[in-house]
GROMACS .gro file of C-alpha atoms in nm:
model
  364
    1UNK     CA    1  -1.516   0.341   2.757
    2UNK     CA    2  -1.168   0.242   2.616
    3UNK     CA    3  -1.163   0.013   2.278
    4UNK     CA    4  -0.871  -0.242   2.193
    5UNK     CA    5  -0.650  -0.131   1.866
    6UNK     CA    6  -0.801  -0.309   1.566
    7UNK     CA    7  -0.613  -0.528   1.336
    8UNK     CA    8  -0.692  -0.546   0.936
    9UNK     CA    9  -0.791  -0.883   0.770
   10UNK     CA   10  -0.724  -0.979   0.390
   11UNK     CA   11  -1.106  -0.982   0.344
   12UNK     CA   12  -1.127  -0.589   0.396
   13UNK     CA   13  -1.264  -0.637   0.743
   14UNK     CA   14  -1.140  -0.509   1.079
   15UNK     CA   15  -1.166  -0.702   1.406
   16UNK     CA   16  -0.991  -0.592   1.723
   17UNK     CA   17  -0.661  -0.765   1.859
   18UNK     CA   18  -0.754  -1.016   2.141
   19UNK     CA   19  -0.480  -0.983   2.294
   20UNK     CA   20  -0.550  -0.594   2.313
   21UNK     CA   21  -0.913  -0.668   2.448
   22UNK     CA   22  -0.775  -0.882   2.719
   23UNK     CA   23  -0.568  -0.579   2.842
   24UNK     CA   24  -0.904  -0.399   2.910
   25UNK     CA   25  -0.982  -0.608   3.194
   26UNK     CA   26  -1.285  -0.681   3.047
   27UNK     CA   27  -1.636  -0.805   3.283
   28UNK     CA   28  -1.752  -0.969   2.970
   29UNK     CA   29  -1.686  -1.068   2.637
   30UNK     CA   30  -1.807  -0.847   2.324
   31UNK     CA   31  -2.090  -1.045   2.141
   32UNK     CA   32  -1.926  -1.128   1.856
   33UNK     CA   33  -1.727  -1.400   2.079
   34UNK     CA   34  -1.976  -1.531   2.243
   35UNK     CA   35  -2.041  -1.909   2.109
   36UNK     CA   36  -2.366  -2.013   2.018
   37UNK     CA   37  -2.306  -2.371   1.931
   38UNK     CA   38  -2.429  -2.565   2.275
   39UNK     CA   39  -2.121  -2.810   2.233
   40UNK     CA   40  -1.865  -2.517   2.271
   41UNK     CA   41  -2.058  -2.348   2.619
   42UNK     CA   42  -1.916  -2.704   2.869
   43UNK     CA   43  -1.681  -2.565   3.095
   44UNK     CA   44  -1.336  -2.730   2.964
   45UNK     CA   45  -1.359  -2.998   3.236
   46UNK     CA   46  -1.689  -3.078   3.149
   47UNK     CA   47  -1.640  -3.217   2.834
   48UNK     CA   48  -1.304  -3.443   2.889
   49UNK     CA   49  -1.330  -3.817   2.949
   50UNK     CA   50  -1.086  -3.844   3.210
   51UNK     CA   51  -0.718  -3.840   3.267
   52UNK     CA   52  -0.655  -4.199   3.163
   53UNK     CA   53  -0.712  -4.119   2.774
   54UNK     CA   54  -0.420  -3.998   2.636
   55UNK     CA   55  -0.351  -3.964   2.278
   56UNK     CA   56  -0.045  -4.218   2.177
   57UNK     CA   57   0.310  -4.183   2.183
   58UNK     CA   58   0.561  -4.258   1.897
   59UNK     CA   59   0.928  -4.326   1.953
   60UNK     CA   60   1.115  -4.190   1.668
   61UNK     CA   61   1.443  -4.337   1.779
   62UNK     CA   62   1.272  -4.646   1.790
   63UNK     CA   63   1.089  -4.597   1.482
   64UNK     CA   64   1.403  -4.567   1.282
   65UNK     CA   65   1.569  -4.857   1.483
   66UNK     CA   66   1.783  -5.056   1.273
   67UNK     CA   67   1.673  -5.376   1.494
   68UNK     CA   68   1.365  -5.500   1.283
   69UNK     CA   69   1.201  -5.594   1.568
   70UNK     CA   70   1.209  -5.249   1.788
   71UNK     CA   71   1.107  -5.093   1.431
   72UNK     CA   72   0.771  -5.320   1.329
   73UNK     CA   73   0.675  -5.276   1.683
   74UNK     CA   74   0.705  -4.866   1.594
   75UNK     CA   75   0.598  -4.887   1.254
   76UNK     CA   76   0.254  -5.076   1.383
   77UNK     CA   77   0.224  -4.832   1.633
   78UNK     CA   78   0.220  -4.558   1.358
   79UNK     CA   79  -0.022  -4.722   1.158
   80UNK     CA   80  -0.283  -4.812   1.391
   81UNK     CA   81  -0.231  -4.448   1.595
   82UNK     CA   82  -0.304  -4.248   1.232
   83UNK     CA   83  -0.620  -4.526   1.189
   84UNK     CA   84  -0.776  -4.501   1.508
   85UNK     CA   85  -0.646  -4.186   1.662
   86UNK     CA   86  -0.550  -3.929   1.397
   87UNK     CA   87  -0.350  -3.756   1.675
   88UNK     CA   88  -0.008  -3.864   1.838
   89UNK     CA   89   0.286  -3.749   1.980
   90UNK     CA   90   0.667  -3.800   1.903
   91UNK     CA   91   0.962  -3.818   2.154
   92UNK     CA   92   1.347  -3.883   2.079
   93UNK     CA   93   1.246  -3.685   1.744
   94UNK     CA   94   1.617  -3.550   1.730
   95UNK     CA   95   1.513  -3.220   1.718
   96UNK     CA   96   1.778  -3.008   1.914
   97UNK     CA   97   1.680  -2.881   2.234
   98UNK     CA   98   1.827  -2.522   2.271
   99UNK     CA   99   1.650  -2.434   1.882
  100UNK     CA  100   1.341  -2.577   2.039
  101UNK     CA  101   1.363  -2.352   2.339
  102UNK     CA  102   1.483  -2.048   2.135
  103UNK     CA  103   1.117  -2.100   1.914
  104UNK     CA  104   0.946  -2.094   2.226
  105UNK     CA  105   1.141  -1.743   2.321
  106UNK     CA  106   1.123  -1.571   1.992
  107UNK     CA  107   0.735  -1.661   1.952
  108UNK     CA  108   0.665  -1.540   2.279
  109UNK     CA  109   0.894  -1.213   2.209
  110UNK     CA  110   0.689  -1.130   1.867
  111UNK     CA  111   0.360  -1.150   2.027
  112UNK     CA  112   0.502  -0.887   2.320
  113UNK     CA  113   0.568  -0.661   2.079
  114UNK     CA  114   0.365  -0.355   2.055
  115UNK     CA  115   0.064  -0.364   1.855
  116UNK     CA  116   0.239  -0.095   1.631
  117UNK     CA  117   0.485  -0.324   1.553
  118UNK     CA  118   0.309  -0.660   1.478
  119UNK     CA  119   0.040  -0.476   1.261
  120UNK     CA  120   0.347  -0.433   1.031
  121UNK     CA  121   0.299  -0.754   0.930
  122UNK     CA  122  -0.111  -0.726   0.869
  123UNK     CA  123  -0.289  -0.937   0.591
  124UNK     CA  124  -0.256  -0.776   0.280
  125UNK     CA  125  -0.567  -0.759   0.058
  126UNK     CA  126  -0.717  -1.126  -0.047
  127UNK     CA  127  -0.474  -1.279   0.148
  128UNK     CA  128  -0.452  -1.518   0.481
  129UNK     CA  129  -0.104  -1.453   0.550
  130UNK     CA  130   0.026  -1.253   0.829
  131UNK     CA  131  -0.109  -1.120   1.162
  132UNK     CA  132  -0.450  -1.116   1.278
  133UNK     CA  133  -0.695  -1.366   1.236
  134UNK     CA  134  -0.771  -1.688   0.984
  135UNK     CA  135  -1.093  -1.814   0.817
  136UNK     CA  136  -1.353  -1.496   0.871
  137UNK     CA  137  -1.601  -1.551   0.589
  138UNK     CA  138  -1.888  -1.264   0.728
  139UNK     CA  139  -1.925  -0.974   0.968
  140UNK     CA  140  -2.193  -1.206   1.182
  141UNK     CA  141  -1.944  -1.482   1.207
  142UNK     CA  142  -1.855  -1.567   1.560
  143UNK     CA  143  -1.470  -1.469   1.656
  144UNK     CA  144  -1.191  -1.708   1.842
  145UNK     CA  145  -1.037  -1.555   2.140
  146UNK     CA  146  -0.700  -1.568   1.969
  147UNK     CA  147  -0.445  -1.371   1.759
  148UNK     CA  148  -0.261  -1.536   1.473
  149UNK     CA  149   0.006  -1.496   1.295
  150UNK     CA  150   0.038  -1.741   0.945
  151UNK     CA  151   0.258  -1.739   0.688
  152UNK     CA  152   0.412  -2.009   0.410
  153UNK     CA  153   0.804  -2.074   0.472
  154UNK     CA  154   0.838  -2.332   0.174
  155UNK     CA  155   0.925  -2.369  -0.109
  156UNK     CA  156   1.106  -2.046  -0.053
  157UNK     CA  157   0.917  -1.882  -0.357
  158UNK     CA  158   0.630  -1.846  -0.133
  159UNK     CA  159   0.719  -1.675   0.130
  160UNK     CA  160   0.563  -1.298   0.110
  161UNK     CA  161   0.836  -1.006   0.119
  162UNK     CA  162   0.637  -0.828   0.356
  163UNK     CA  163   0.628  -1.110   0.578
  164UNK     CA  164   0.947  -1.340   0.647
  165UNK     CA  165   1.194  -1.136   0.546
  166UNK     CA  166   1.109  -0.841   0.741
  167UNK     CA  167   1.092  -1.021   1.039
  168UNK     CA  168   1.332  -0.934   1.357
  169UNK     CA  169   1.653  -1.140   1.285
  170UNK     CA  170   1.634  -1.372   1.574
  171UNK     CA  171   1.330  -1.462   1.489
  172UNK     CA  172   1.351  -1.494   1.143
  173UNK     CA  173   1.691  -1.724   1.181
  174UNK     CA  174   1.497  -1.912   1.440
  175UNK     CA  175   1.208  -1.984   1.241
  176UNK     CA  176   1.469  -2.083   0.929
  177UNK     CA  177   1.626  -2.348   1.140
  178UNK     CA  178   1.331  -2.464   1.242
  179UNK     CA  179   1.110  -2.494   0.933
  180UNK     CA  180   1.414  -2.705   0.820
  181UNK     CA  181   1.364  -2.972   1.116
  182UNK     CA  182   1.026  -2.985   1.099
  183UNK     CA  183   1.091  -3.059   0.713
  184UNK     CA  184   1.288  -3.331   0.810
  185UNK     CA  185   1.042  -3.473   1.069
  186UNK     CA  186   0.766  -3.453   0.847
  187UNK     CA  187   0.933  -3.697   0.589
  188UNK     CA  188   1.063  -3.927   0.858
  189UNK     CA  189   0.673  -3.998   0.929
  190UNK     CA  190   0.581  -3.948   0.572
  191UNK     CA  191   0.800  -4.221   0.442
  192UNK     CA  192   0.707  -4.454   0.745
  193UNK     CA  193   0.324  -4.406   0.656
  194UNK     CA  194   0.372  -4.500   0.286
  195UNK     CA  195   0.568  -4.822   0.420
  196UNK     CA  196   0.303  -4.902   0.689
  197UNK     CA  197   0.021  -4.871   0.454
  198UNK     CA  198   0.200  -5.088   0.190
  199UNK     CA  199   0.211  -4.836  -0.081
  200UNK     CA  200   0.311  -5.049  -0.382
  201UNK     CA  201   0.676  -4.937  -0.443
  202UNK     CA  202   0.617  -4.805  -0.813
  203UNK     CA  203   0.409  -4.518  -0.621
  204UNK     CA  204   0.611  -4.475  -0.348
  205UNK     CA  205   0.823  -4.232  -0.528
  206UNK     CA  206   0.520  -4.039  -0.660
  207UNK     CA  207   0.349  -4.020  -0.337
  208UNK     CA  208   0.684  -3.889  -0.144
  209UNK     CA  209   0.761  -3.614  -0.399
  210UNK     CA  210   0.396  -3.488  -0.321
  211UNK     CA  211   0.529  -3.399   0.006
  212UNK     CA  212   0.916  -3.357  -0.030
  213UNK     CA  213   0.820  -3.081  -0.300
  214UNK     CA  214   0.525  -2.968  -0.079
  215UNK     CA  215   0.460  -2.642   0.109
  216UNK     CA  216   0.481  -2.591   0.463
  217UNK     CA  217   0.359  -2.310   0.663
  218UNK     CA  218   0.373  -2.206   1.008
  219UNK     CA  219   0.077  -2.043   1.239
  220UNK     CA  220   0.165  -1.905   1.554
  221UNK     CA  221  -0.090  -1.891   1.821
  222UNK     CA  222  -0.171  -1.655   2.133
  223UNK     CA  223  -0.482  -1.715   2.331
  224UNK     CA  224  -0.495  -1.444   2.602
  225UNK     CA  225  -0.681  -1.525   2.959
  226UNK     CA  226  -1.059  -1.465   2.899
  227UNK     CA  227  -1.307  -1.324   3.161
  228UNK     CA  228  -1.612  -1.563   3.026
  229UNK     CA  229  -1.395  -1.850   2.892
  230UNK     CA  230  -1.708  -2.099   2.923
  231UNK     CA  231  -1.891  -1.861   2.643
  232UNK     CA  232  -1.566  -1.836   2.437
  233UNK     CA  233  -1.326  -2.053   2.150
  234UNK     CA  234  -1.026  -2.006   2.140
  235UNK     CA  235  -1.009  -2.202   1.836
  236UNK     CA  236  -1.319  -2.304   1.618
  237UNK     CA  237  -1.325  -2.708   1.590
  238UNK     CA  238  -1.210  -2.813   1.297
  239UNK     CA  239  -0.991  -3.101   1.116
  240UNK     CA  240  -0.693  -2.978   0.967
  241UNK     CA  241  -0.703  -2.922   0.569
  242UNK     CA  242  -0.368  -3.063   0.460
  243UNK     CA  243  -0.137  -3.365   0.535
  244UNK     CA  244   0.044  -3.362   0.839
  245UNK     CA  245   0.072  -3.050   1.131
  246UNK     CA  246   0.310  -3.045   1.403
  247UNK     CA  247   0.239  -2.885   1.692
  248UNK     CA  248   0.495  -2.708   1.948
  249UNK     CA  249   0.362  -2.596   2.269
  250UNK     CA  250   0.569  -2.300   2.379
  251UNK     CA  251   0.443  -2.235   2.751
  252UNK     CA  252   0.300  -2.511   2.969
  253UNK     CA  253  -0.097  -2.405   2.957
  254UNK     CA  254  -0.313  -2.642   2.798
  255UNK     CA  255  -0.603  -2.614   2.609
  256UNK     CA  256  -0.607  -2.845   2.304
  257UNK     CA  257  -0.869  -3.098   2.294
  258UNK     CA  258  -0.950  -3.332   2.012
  259UNK     CA  259  -1.294  -3.513   1.936
  260UNK     CA  260  -1.284  -3.896   2.014
  261UNK     CA  261  -1.671  -4.081   2.006
  262UNK     CA  262  -1.840  -3.782   2.051
  263UNK     CA  263  -1.631  -3.657   2.358
  264UNK     CA  264  -1.350  -3.383   2.389
  265UNK     CA  265  -1.049  -3.561   2.543
  266UNK     CA  266  -0.776  -3.287   2.643
  267UNK     CA  267  -0.390  -3.313   2.540
  268UNK     CA  268  -0.137  -3.288   2.758
  269UNK     CA  269   0.187  -3.263   2.592
  270UNK     CA  270   0.482  -3.424   2.688
  271UNK     CA  271   0.767  -3.263   2.796
  272UNK     CA  272   1.005  -3.189   2.463
  273UNK     CA  273   0.729  -3.346   2.238
  274UNK     CA  274   0.578  -3.278   1.953
  275UNK     CA  275   0.189  -3.335   1.889
  276UNK     CA  276   0.132  -3.445   1.532
  277UNK     CA  277  -0.197  -3.502   1.326
  278UNK     CA  278  -0.350  -3.609   1.000
  279UNK     CA  279  -0.527  -3.388   0.822
  280UNK     CA  280  -0.793  -3.382   0.525
  281UNK     CA  281  -0.556  -3.439   0.242
  282UNK     CA  282  -0.394  -3.733   0.416
  283UNK     CA  283  -0.715  -3.883   0.490
  284UNK     CA  284  -0.799  -3.843   0.088
  285UNK     CA  285  -0.487  -4.001  -0.040
  286UNK     CA  286  -0.495  -4.281   0.203
  287UNK     CA  287  -0.838  -4.350   0.093
  288UNK     CA  288  -0.980  -4.303   0.434
  289UNK     CA  289  -0.713  -4.557   0.611
  290UNK     CA  290  -0.622  -4.276   0.816
  291UNK     CA  291  -0.814  -4.024   0.993
  292UNK     CA  292  -0.838  -3.653   1.018
  293UNK     CA  293  -0.996  -3.552   1.372
  294UNK     CA  294  -1.210  -3.240   1.477
  295UNK     CA  295  -1.019  -3.042   1.724
  296UNK     CA  296  -1.013  -2.694   1.911
  297UNK     CA  297  -0.831  -2.470   2.147
  298UNK     CA  298  -1.042  -2.374   2.463
  299UNK     CA  299  -0.922  -2.088   2.678
  300UNK     CA  300  -0.918  -2.001   3.059
  301UNK     CA  301  -0.951  -1.731   3.264
  302UNK     CA  302  -0.575  -1.683   3.408
  303UNK     CA  303  -0.279  -1.763   3.195
  304UNK     CA  304  -0.250  -1.688   2.809
  305UNK     CA  305  -0.159  -1.989   2.613
  306UNK     CA  306   0.064  -2.016   2.308
  307UNK     CA  307   0.163  -2.248   2.020
  308UNK     CA  308   0.346  -2.306   1.701
  309UNK     CA  309   0.142  -2.543   1.428
  310UNK     CA  310   0.367  -2.606   1.107
  311UNK     CA  311   0.154  -2.765   0.830
  312UNK     CA  312   0.303  -3.009   0.570
  313UNK     CA  313   0.103  -3.013   0.260
  314UNK     CA  314   0.131  -3.123  -0.117
  315UNK     CA  315   0.278  -2.913  -0.396
  316UNK     CA  316   0.013  -2.681  -0.503
  317UNK     CA  317   0.062  -2.832  -0.828
  318UNK     CA  318  -0.035  -3.185  -0.688
  319UNK     CA  319  -0.317  -3.382  -0.804
  320UNK     CA  320  -0.545  -3.506  -0.483
  321UNK     CA  321  -0.718  -3.841  -0.456
  322UNK     CA  322  -0.685  -4.180  -0.321
  323UNK     CA  323  -0.346  -4.358  -0.398
  324UNK     CA  324  -0.442  -4.608  -0.665
  325UNK     CA  325  -0.306  -4.901  -0.495
  326UNK     CA  326  -0.533  -4.834  -0.204
  327UNK     CA  327  -0.827  -4.857  -0.417
  328UNK     CA  328  -0.969  -5.225  -0.450
  329UNK     CA  329  -1.272  -5.385  -0.554
  330UNK     CA  330  -1.292  -5.439  -0.187
  331UNK     CA  331  -1.182  -5.088  -0.099
  332UNK     CA  332  -1.352  -4.867  -0.353
  333UNK     CA  333  -1.259  -4.477  -0.378
  334UNK     CA  334  -1.392  -4.273  -0.100
  335UNK     CA  335  -1.327  -3.970  -0.216
  336UNK     CA  336  -1.331  -3.756  -0.545
  337UNK     CA  337  -1.009  -3.695  -0.761
  338UNK     CA  338  -0.893  -3.450  -1.003
  339UNK     CA  339  -0.847  -3.097  -0.824
  340UNK     CA  340  -0.499  -2.986  -0.770
  341UNK     CA  341  -0.390  -2.900  -0.417
  342UNK     CA  342  -0.369  -2.532  -0.525
  343UNK     CA  343  -0.749  -2.507  -0.620
  344UNK     CA  344  -0.848  -2.664  -0.329
  345UNK     CA  345  -0.632  -2.432  -0.124
  346UNK     CA  346  -0.820  -2.114  -0.312
  347UNK     CA  347  -1.162  -2.296  -0.235
  348UNK     CA  348  -1.091  -2.308   0.144
  349UNK     CA  349  -0.986  -1.922   0.199
  350UNK     CA  350  -1.343  -1.819   0.172
  351UNK     CA  351  -1.459  -2.111   0.432
  352UNK     CA  352  -1.501  -2.071   0.780
  353UNK     CA  353  -1.369  -2.362   1.018
  354UNK     CA  354  -1.665  -2.630   1.068
  355UNK     CA  355  -1.581  -2.926   1.218
  356UNK     CA  356  -1.490  -3.166   0.856
  357UNK     CA  357  -1.728  -2.981   0.642
  358UNK     CA  358  -1.395  -2.975   0.336
  359UNK     CA  359  -1.343  -3.366   0.370
  360UNK     CA  360  -1.727  -3.430   0.328
  361UNK     CA  361  -1.749  -3.184   0.021
  362UNK     CA  362  -1.509  -3.456  -0.131
  363UNK     CA  363  -1.629  -3.763  -0.063
  364UNK     CA  364  -1.781  -3.986  -0.320
   0.00000   0.00000   0.00000
C-alpha cells in the first residue's frame, strides 16, 4: 500500500502530511486520526444550534465614527460581544480588498507546492514554528486532520531566518503587507476595548504597550477532504492562548465552530469580513470580564478548507495578570500574576490542545 510522505516535527516525531494522505483516496482514515471524544463523533450538522444563532458583527467604521452616538453604540456592541460571546466578525475594516485577495491566492499557492518544497520549511528541533502540526505532546495523541504552517512575524527579530526570509517572494511580500494591516486592526480593537472597560488613564499606556510592542504570529491552515469526517477533527477543541486572534477564511468552505452554552455553533464568515476572538491572556488581563471560548475546526468529505489565523499577543517580557484597576473588593483577582508571557509560551509548547486547560491552571 502506498504511504504518505512524512513531515518532521520540532519534537523529533515524524507524522504523515494529511494533504498527502488525502491524495491516497483512502476508504478509512488511519487510527491516529480517529477521535475518541464522544463530543467529536457527532455529524457536523447535528451539534449546531440553528442557522439563526450567529456571532455578533462589529462595524469598524462605526466604531471609529466622529459622531458620538454612533461610536458609543458600536463600542457598547464590541464590549458586549467580548463579554457574552468572545467571538465576533468585523466589517468595513479598511484592509484593502486587493491585499486580502493576494493573501488568499498566495496561501493557496503555498499548499499547492510539492511536498519537497514545503518540507524546506519543516519545524526545527525544539520548535513549533514551520510546516507540520502543532501541540503534539505524545506518540499516542490523536492527530488533527490538517497541515499547518506557523511562524512569528513580529517583532522583526523573532522571525526565523529559515522561514520568513526563504518564502517565495510573492508570498513573503504579501505576508509582510498583511502583517502590518493586521497589527493596525488589532490595535484599533485593543484601544477601543480599553475604553469600553474603563481602564484607568494611568494604566492605559502600559496596557496598550503590552500589545503595541507585542508578538504577532501567523498560522496557515489546510484541511483536506476526509473520507470519514465524522470520525476526525480538523483542529482540536481549544481556546486560543494569547490576546486577540484575527482569522481570514481563504475559500468558501465552512468549518469553524464555537462552543456556546454546551452546544457547537457553526461560524458563517461574511464577505469581506474577519472573524475575531478573545484569547486566554486577554481574559486574564480583563479579570474575566472578557471571555475566551472553546472552538474547533470540523472537516468534510468533499472540499478542502483553508484559513489563516493571525495571533496578537503581549511582548515576551510582559508580566501577565489582571489589570489592577479591574480588581476591586467586589471583583477580586480571579487569576494569578507574576509570570512573563515568554515563560507561559514555553510552558504551553509542551501541552496538547485541551479546551481551556491553560486558563484553568491560571485561576486563583
